[in-house]
mmCIF file of N, CA and C in Angstrom:
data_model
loop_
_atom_site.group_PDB
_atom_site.id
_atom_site.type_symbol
_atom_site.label_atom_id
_atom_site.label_comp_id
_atom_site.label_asym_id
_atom_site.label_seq_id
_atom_site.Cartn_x
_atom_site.Cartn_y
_atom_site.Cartn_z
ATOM 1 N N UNK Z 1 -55.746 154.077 184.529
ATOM 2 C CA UNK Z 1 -56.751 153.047 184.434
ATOM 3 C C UNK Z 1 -56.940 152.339 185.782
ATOM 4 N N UNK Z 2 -55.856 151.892 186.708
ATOM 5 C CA UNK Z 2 -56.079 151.234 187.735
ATOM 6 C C UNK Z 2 -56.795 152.561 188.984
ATOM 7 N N UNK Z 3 -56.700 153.415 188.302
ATOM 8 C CA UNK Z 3 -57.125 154.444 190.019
ATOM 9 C C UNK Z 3 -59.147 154.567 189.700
ATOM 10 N N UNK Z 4 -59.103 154.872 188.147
ATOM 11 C CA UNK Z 4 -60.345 154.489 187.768
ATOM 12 C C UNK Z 4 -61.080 152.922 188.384
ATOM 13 N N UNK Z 5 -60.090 151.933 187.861
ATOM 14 C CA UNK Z 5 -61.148 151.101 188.310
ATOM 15 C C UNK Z 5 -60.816 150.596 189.818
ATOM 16 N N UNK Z 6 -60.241 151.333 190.939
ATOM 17 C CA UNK Z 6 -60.181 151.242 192.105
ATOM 18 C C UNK Z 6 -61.419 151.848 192.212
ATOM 19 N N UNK Z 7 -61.415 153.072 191.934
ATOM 20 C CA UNK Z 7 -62.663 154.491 192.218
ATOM 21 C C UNK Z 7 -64.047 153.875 192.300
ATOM 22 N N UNK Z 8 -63.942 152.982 191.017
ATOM 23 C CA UNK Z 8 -65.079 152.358 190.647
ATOM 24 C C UNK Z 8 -65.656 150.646 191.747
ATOM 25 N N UNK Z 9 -64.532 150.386 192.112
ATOM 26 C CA UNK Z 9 -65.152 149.006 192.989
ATOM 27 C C UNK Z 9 -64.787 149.329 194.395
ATOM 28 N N UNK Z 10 -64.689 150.721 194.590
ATOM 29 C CA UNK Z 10 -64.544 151.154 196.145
ATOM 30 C C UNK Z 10 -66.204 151.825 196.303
ATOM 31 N N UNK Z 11 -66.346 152.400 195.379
ATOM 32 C CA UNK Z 11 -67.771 153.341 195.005
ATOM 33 C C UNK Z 11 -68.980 151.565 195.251
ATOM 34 N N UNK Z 12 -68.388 151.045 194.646
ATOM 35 C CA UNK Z 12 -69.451 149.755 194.455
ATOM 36 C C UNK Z 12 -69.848 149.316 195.911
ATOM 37 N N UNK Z 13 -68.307 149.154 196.262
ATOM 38 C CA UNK Z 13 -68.338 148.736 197.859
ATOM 39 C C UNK Z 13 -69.083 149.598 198.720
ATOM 40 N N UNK Z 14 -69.009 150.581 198.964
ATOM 41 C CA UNK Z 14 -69.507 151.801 199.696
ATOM 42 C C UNK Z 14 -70.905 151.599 199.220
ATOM 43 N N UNK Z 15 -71.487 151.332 198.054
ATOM 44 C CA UNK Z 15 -72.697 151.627 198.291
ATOM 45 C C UNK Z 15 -73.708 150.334 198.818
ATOM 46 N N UNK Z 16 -72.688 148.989 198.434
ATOM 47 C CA UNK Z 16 -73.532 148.240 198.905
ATOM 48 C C UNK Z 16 -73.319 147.677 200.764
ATOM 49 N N UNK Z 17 -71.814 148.696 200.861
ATOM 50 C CA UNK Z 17 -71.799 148.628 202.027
ATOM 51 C C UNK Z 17 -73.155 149.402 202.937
ATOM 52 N N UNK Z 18 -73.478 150.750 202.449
ATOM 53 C CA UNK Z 18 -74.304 151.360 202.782
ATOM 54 C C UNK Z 18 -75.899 150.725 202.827
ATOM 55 N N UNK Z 19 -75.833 150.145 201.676
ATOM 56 C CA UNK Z 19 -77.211 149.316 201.896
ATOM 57 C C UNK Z 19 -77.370 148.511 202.833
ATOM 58 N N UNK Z 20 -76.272 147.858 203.178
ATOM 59 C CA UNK Z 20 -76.713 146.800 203.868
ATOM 60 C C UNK Z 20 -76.579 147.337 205.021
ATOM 61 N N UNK Z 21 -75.997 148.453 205.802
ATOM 62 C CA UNK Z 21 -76.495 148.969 207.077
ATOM 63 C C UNK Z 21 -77.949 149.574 207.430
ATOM 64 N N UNK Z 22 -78.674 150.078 205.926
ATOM 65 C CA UNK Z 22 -79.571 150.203 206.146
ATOM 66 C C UNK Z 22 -81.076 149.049 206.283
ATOM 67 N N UNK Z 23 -80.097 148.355 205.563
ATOM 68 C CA UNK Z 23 -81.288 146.525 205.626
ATOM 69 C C UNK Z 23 -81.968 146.099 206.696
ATOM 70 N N UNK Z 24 -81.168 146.328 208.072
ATOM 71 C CA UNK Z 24 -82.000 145.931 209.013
ATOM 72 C C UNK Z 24 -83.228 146.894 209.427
ATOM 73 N N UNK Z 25 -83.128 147.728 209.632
ATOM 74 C CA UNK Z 25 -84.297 148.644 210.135
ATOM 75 C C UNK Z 25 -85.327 148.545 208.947
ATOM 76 N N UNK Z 26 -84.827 148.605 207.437
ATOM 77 C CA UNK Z 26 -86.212 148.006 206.393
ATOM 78 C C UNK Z 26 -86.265 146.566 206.409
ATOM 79 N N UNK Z 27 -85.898 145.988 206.926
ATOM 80 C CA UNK Z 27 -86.374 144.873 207.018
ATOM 81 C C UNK Z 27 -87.215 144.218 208.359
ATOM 82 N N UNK Z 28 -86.350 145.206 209.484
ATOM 83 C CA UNK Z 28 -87.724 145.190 210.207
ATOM 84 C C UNK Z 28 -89.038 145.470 210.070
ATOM 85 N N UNK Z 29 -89.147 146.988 209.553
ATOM 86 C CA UNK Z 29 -90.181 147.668 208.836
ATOM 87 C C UNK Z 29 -91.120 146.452 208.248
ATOM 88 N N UNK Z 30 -90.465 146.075 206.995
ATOM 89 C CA UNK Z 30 -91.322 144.553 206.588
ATOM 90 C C UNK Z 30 -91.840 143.990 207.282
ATOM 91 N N UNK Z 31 -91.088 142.724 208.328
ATOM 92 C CA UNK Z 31 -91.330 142.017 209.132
ATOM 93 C C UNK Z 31 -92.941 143.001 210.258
ATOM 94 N N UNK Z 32 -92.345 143.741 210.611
ATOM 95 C CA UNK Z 32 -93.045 143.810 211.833
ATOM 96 C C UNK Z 32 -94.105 145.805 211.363
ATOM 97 N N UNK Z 33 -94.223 145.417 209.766
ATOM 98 C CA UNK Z 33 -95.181 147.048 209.105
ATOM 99 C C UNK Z 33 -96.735 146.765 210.037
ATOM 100 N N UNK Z 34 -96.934 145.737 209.724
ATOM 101 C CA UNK Z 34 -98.575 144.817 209.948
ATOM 102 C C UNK Z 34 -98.979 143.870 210.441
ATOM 103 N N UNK Z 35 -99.860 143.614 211.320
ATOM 104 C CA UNK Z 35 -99.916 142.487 211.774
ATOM 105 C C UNK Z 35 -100.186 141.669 211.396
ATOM 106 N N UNK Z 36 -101.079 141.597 210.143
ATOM 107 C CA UNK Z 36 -101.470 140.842 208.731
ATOM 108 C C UNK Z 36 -100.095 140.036 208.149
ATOM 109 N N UNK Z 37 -99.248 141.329 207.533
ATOM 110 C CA UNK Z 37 -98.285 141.028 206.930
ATOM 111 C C UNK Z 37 -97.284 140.187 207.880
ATOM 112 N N UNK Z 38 -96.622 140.659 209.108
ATOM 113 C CA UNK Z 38 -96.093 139.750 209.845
ATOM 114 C C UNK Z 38 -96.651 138.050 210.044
ATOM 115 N N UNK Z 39 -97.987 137.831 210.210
ATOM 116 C CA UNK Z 39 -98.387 136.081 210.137
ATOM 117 C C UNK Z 39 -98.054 135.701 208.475
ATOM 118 N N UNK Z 40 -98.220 136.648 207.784
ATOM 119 C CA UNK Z 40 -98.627 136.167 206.210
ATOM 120 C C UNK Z 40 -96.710 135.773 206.036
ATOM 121 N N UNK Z 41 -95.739 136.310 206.758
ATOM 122 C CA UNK Z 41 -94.451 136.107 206.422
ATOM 123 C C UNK Z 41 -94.348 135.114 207.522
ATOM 124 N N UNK Z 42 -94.894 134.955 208.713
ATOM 125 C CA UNK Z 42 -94.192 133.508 209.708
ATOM 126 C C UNK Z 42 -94.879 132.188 209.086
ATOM 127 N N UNK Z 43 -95.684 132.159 208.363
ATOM 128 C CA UNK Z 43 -96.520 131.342 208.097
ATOM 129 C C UNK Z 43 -96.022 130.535 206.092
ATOM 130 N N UNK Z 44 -94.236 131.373 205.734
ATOM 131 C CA UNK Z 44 -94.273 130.381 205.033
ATOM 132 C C UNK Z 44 -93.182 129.570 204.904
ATOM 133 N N UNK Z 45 -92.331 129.257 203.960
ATOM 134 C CA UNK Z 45 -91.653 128.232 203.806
ATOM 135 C C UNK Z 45 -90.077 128.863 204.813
ATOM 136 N N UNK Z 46 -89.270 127.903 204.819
ATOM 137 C CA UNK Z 46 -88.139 128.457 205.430
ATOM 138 C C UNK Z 46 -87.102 129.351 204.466
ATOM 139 N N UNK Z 47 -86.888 130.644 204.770
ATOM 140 C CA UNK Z 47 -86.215 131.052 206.021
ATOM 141 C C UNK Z 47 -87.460 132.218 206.872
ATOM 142 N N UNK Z 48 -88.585 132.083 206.424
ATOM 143 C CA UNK Z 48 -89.785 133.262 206.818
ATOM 144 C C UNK Z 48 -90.315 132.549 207.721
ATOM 145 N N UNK Z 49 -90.474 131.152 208.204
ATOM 146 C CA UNK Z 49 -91.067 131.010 209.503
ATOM 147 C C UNK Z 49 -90.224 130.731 210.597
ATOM 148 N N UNK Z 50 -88.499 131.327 210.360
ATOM 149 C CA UNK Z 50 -87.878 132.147 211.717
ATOM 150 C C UNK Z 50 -88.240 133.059 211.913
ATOM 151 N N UNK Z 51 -88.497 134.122 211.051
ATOM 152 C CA UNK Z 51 -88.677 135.554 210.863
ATOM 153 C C UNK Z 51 -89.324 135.515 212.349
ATOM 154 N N UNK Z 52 -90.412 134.702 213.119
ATOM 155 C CA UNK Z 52 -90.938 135.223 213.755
ATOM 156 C C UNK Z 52 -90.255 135.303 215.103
ATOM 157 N N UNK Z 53 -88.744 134.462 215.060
ATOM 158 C CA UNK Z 53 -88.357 134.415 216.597
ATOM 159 C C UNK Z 53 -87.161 135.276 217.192
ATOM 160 N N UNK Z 54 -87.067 135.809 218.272
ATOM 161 C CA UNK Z 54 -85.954 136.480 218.694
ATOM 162 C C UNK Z 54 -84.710 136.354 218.498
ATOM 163 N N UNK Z 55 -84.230 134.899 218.266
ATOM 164 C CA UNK Z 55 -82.449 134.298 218.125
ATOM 165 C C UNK Z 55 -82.603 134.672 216.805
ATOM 166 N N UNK Z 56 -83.340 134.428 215.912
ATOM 167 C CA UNK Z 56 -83.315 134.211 214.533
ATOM 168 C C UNK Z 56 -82.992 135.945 213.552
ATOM 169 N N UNK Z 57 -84.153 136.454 213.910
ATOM 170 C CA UNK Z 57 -83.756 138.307 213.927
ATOM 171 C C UNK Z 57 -82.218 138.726 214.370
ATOM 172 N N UNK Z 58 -82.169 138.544 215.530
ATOM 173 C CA UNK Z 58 -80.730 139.148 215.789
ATOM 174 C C UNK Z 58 -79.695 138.892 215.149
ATOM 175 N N UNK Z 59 -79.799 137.227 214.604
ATOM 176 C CA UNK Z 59 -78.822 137.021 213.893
ATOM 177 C C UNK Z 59 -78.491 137.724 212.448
ATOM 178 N N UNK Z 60 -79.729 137.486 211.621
ATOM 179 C CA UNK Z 60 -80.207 138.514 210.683
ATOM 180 C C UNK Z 60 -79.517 139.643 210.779
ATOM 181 N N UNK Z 61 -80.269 140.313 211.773
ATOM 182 C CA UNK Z 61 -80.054 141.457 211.568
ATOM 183 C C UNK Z 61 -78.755 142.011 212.090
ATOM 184 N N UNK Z 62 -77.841 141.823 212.812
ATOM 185 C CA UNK Z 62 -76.610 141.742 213.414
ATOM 186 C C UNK Z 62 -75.482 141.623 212.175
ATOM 187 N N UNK Z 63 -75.615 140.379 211.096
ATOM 188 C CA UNK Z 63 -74.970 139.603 210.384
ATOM 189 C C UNK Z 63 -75.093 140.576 209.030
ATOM 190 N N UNK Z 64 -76.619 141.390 208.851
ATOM 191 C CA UNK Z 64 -76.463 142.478 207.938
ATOM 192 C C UNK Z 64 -75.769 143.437 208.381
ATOM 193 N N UNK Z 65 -75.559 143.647 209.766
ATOM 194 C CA UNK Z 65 -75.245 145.348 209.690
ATOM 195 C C UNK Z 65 -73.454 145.106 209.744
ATOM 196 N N UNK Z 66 -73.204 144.063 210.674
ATOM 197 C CA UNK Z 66 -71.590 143.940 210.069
ATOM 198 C C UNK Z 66 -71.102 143.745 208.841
ATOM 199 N N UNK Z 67 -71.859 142.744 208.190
ATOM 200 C CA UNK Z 67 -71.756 143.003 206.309
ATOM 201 C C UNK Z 67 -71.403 144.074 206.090
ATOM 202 N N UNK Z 68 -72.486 144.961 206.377
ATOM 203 C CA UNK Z 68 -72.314 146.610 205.714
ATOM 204 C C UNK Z 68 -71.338 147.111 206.156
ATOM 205 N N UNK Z 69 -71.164 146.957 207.837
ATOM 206 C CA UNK Z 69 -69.259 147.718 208.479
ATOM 207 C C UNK Z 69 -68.511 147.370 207.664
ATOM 208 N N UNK Z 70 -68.229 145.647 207.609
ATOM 209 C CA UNK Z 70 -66.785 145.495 206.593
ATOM 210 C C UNK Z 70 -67.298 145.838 204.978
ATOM 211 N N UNK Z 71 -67.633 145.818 204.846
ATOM 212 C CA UNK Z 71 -67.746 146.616 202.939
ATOM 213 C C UNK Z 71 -67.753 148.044 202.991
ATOM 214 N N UNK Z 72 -68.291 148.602 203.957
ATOM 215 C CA UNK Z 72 -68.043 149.920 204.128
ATOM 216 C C UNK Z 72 -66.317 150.176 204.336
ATOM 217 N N UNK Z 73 -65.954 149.730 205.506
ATOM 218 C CA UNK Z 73 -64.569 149.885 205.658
ATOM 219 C C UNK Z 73 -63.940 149.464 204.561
ATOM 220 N N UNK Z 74 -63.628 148.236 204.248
ATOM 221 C CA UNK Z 74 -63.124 148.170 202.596
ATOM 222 C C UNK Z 74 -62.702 148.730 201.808
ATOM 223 N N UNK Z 75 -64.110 149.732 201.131
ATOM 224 C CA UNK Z 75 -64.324 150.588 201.015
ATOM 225 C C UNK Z 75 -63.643 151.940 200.778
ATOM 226 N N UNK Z 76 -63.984 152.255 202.036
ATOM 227 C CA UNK Z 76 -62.821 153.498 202.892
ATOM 228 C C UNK Z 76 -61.190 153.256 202.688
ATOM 229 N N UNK Z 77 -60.860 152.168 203.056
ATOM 230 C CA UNK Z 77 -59.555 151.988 203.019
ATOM 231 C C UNK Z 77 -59.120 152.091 201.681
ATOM 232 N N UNK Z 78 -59.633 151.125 200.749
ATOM 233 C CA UNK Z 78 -59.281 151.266 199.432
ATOM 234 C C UNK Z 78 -58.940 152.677 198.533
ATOM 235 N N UNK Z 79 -60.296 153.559 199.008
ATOM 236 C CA UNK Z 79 -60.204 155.017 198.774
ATOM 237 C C UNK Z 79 -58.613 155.921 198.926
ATOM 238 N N UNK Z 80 -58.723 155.167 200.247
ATOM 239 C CA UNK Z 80 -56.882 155.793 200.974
ATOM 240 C C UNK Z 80 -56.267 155.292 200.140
ATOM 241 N N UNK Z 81 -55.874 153.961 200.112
ATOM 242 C CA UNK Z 81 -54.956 153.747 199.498
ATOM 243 C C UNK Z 81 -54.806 153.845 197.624
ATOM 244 N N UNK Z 82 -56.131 154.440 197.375
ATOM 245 C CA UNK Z 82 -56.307 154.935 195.850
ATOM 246 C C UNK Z 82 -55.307 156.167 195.679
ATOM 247 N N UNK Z 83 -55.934 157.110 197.185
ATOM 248 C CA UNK Z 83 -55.956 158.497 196.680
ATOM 249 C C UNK Z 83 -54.366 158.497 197.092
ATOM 250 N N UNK Z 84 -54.090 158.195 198.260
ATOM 251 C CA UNK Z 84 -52.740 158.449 198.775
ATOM 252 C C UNK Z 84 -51.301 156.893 198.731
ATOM 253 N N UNK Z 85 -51.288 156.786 197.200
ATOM 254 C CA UNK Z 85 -50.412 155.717 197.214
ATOM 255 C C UNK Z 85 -48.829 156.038 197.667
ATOM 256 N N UNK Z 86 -48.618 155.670 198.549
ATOM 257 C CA UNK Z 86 -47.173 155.953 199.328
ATOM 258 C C UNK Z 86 -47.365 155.669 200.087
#
């Protein structure tokens, strides 16, 4: 039962680790698909009228993709220490 529900919240981890490395590049995509769509997102309430500035993105997007490293690693490790307990 415990290797099951390791399997199961390492699998969880991994995938939302995986998402969230992929978040930044679709979320650029969003931000910056249209030029329409880009004013229609700087133009509303906060946290979308940073969207439009350089400090603000990096942080974003920086702050997702390490998210995703450590849940990914997590992850990984947990796996090890699922598969190979000793």
């Amino acid at each position: 039962m415990r290797r099951v529900l390791g399997d199961l919240i390492s699998s969880l981890l991994l995938g939302l680790g995986m998402i969230l490395l992929a978040s930044p590049i679709l979320l650029w995509w969003w931000i910056h698909g249209s030029y329409e769509r880009y004013v229609w997102i700087i133009s509303g309430p906060y946290p979308y009228d940073n969207m439009g500035g350089g400090p603000f993105q990096v942080m974003l997007y920086s702050g997702l993709f390490v998210a995703g490293l450590v849940l990914t690693s997590l992850a990984l490790i947990l796996r090890t220490f699922i598969r190979n307990p000793g």
